[in-house]
Coordinates of C-alpha atoms in Angstrom, one line a residue:
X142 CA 5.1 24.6 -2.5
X143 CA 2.9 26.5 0.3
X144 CA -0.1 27.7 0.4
X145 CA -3.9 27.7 1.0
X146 CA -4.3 25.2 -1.8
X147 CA -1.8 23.0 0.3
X148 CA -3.2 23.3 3.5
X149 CA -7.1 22.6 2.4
X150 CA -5.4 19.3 0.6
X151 CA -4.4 18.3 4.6
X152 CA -7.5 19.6 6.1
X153 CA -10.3 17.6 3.0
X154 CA -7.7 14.5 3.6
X155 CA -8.4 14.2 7.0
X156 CA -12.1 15.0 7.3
X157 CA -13.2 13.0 4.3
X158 CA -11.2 9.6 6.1
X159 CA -12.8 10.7 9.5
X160 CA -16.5 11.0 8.0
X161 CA -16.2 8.3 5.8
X162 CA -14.7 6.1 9.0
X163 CA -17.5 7.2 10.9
X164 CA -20.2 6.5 8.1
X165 CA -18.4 2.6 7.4
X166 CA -18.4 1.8 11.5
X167 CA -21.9 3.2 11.4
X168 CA -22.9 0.0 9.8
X169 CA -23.6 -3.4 11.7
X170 CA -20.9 -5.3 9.9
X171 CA -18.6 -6.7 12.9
X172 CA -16.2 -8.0 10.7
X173 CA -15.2 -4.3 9.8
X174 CA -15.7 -3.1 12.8
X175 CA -13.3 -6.0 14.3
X176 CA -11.1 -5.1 11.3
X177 CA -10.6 -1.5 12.4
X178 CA -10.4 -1.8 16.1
X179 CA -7.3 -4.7 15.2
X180 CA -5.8 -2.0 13.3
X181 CA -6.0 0.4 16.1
X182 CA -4.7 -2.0 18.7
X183 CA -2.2 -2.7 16.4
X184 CA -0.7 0.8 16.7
X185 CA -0.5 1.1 20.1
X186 CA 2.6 1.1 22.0
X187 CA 3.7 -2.7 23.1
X188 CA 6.9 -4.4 22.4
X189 CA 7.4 -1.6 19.7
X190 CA 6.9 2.1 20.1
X191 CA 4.1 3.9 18.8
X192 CA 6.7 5.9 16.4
X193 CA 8.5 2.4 15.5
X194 CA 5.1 1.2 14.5
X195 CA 4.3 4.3 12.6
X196 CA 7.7 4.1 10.6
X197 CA 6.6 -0.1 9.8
X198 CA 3.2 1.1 8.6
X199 CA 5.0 3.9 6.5
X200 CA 7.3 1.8 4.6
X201 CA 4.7 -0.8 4.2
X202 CA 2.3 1.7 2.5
X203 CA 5.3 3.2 0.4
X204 CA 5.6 -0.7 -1.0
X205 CA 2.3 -0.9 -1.4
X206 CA 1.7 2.0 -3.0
X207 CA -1.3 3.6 -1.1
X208 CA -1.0 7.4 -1.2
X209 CA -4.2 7.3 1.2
X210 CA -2.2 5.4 3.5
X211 CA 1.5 6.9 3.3
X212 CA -0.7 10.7 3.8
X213 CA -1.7 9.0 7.1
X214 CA 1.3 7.4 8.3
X215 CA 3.2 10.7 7.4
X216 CA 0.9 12.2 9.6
X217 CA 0.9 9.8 12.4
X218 CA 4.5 9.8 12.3
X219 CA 4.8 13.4 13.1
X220 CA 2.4 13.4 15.9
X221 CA 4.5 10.5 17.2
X222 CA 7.5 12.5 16.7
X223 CA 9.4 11.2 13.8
X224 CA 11.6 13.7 12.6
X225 CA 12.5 14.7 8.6
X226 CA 15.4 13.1 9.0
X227 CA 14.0 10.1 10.0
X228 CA 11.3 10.0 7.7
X229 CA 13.9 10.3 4.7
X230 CA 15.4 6.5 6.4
X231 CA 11.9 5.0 6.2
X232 CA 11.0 6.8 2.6
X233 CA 14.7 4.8 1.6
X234 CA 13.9 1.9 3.0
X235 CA 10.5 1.9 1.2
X236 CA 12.3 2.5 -1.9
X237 CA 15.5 0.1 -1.6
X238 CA 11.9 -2.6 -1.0
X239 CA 9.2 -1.0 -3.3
X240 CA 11.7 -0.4 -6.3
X241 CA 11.5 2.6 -8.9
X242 CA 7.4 2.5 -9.3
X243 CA 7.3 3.9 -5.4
X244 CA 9.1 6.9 -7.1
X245 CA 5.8 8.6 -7.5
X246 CA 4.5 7.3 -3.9
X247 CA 7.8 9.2 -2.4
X248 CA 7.0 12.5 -4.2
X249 CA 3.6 13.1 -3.0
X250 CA 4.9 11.6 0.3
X251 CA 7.4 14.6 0.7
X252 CA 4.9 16.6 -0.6
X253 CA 2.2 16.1 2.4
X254 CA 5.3 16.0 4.5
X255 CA 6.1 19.7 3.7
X256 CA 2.7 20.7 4.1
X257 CA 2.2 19.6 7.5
X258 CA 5.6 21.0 8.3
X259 CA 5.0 24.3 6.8
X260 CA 1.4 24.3 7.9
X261 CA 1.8 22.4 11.0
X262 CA -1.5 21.3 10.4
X263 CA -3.9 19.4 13.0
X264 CA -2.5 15.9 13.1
X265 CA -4.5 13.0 11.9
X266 CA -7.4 11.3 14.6
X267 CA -6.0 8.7 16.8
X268 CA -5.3 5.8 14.7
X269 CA -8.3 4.4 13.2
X270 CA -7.3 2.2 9.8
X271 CA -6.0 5.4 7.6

């Protein structure tokens, strides 16, 4: 699959998360606001490597079954320079853990994977809770 079709599904993902984020941390609720800044610390490079972390946050939205989520954590991913054939290890590990019902996750995650590759799309905004 290629195409326009594919490319705007990339480019509506990615600016309905980054207006939406903007509109939720536009309101004075600290608690979200602490919620989303933990997320973005959590991301950054420590003990782990960004693309380690990346791969965790993959897997852990392939269990849980958050297509929002697995989009961004494809994404991130590839900015952090996770290649296809490392992706394939974390999608298997996410489905050895997740079980059959991820089945449907891993499709639309190799979907969005070959539209960023055949698009090479603007990556995803610095890591703000996908």
């Amino acid at each position: 699959m290629s195409g326009t079709g594919e490319d705007d599904r990339v480019k509506a993902f990615t600016e309905f998360r980054q207006r939406m984020n903007t509109r939720i941390l536009g309101e004075p609720n600290q608690v979200v606001r602490r919620f989303f800044a933990l997320d973005t610390q959590t991301y950054q490079a420590g003990a782990l490597d960004v693309k380690t972390k990346e791969l965790c946050g993959l897997v852990a939205s392939m269990v849980l079954r958050c297509d929002d989520c697995i989009s961004y954590h494809v994404a991130q991913c590839k900015e952090a320079g996770v290649n296809r054939e490392e992706m394939f290890e974390a999608f298997s590990i996410g489905l050895v853990v997740g079980g059959s019902i991820v089945i449907p996750h891993l499709r639309r995650a190799v979907d969005f994977l070959d539209t960023l590759e055949q698009g090479e799309a603007a990556p995803a905004a610095p890591h703000d809770h996908g």
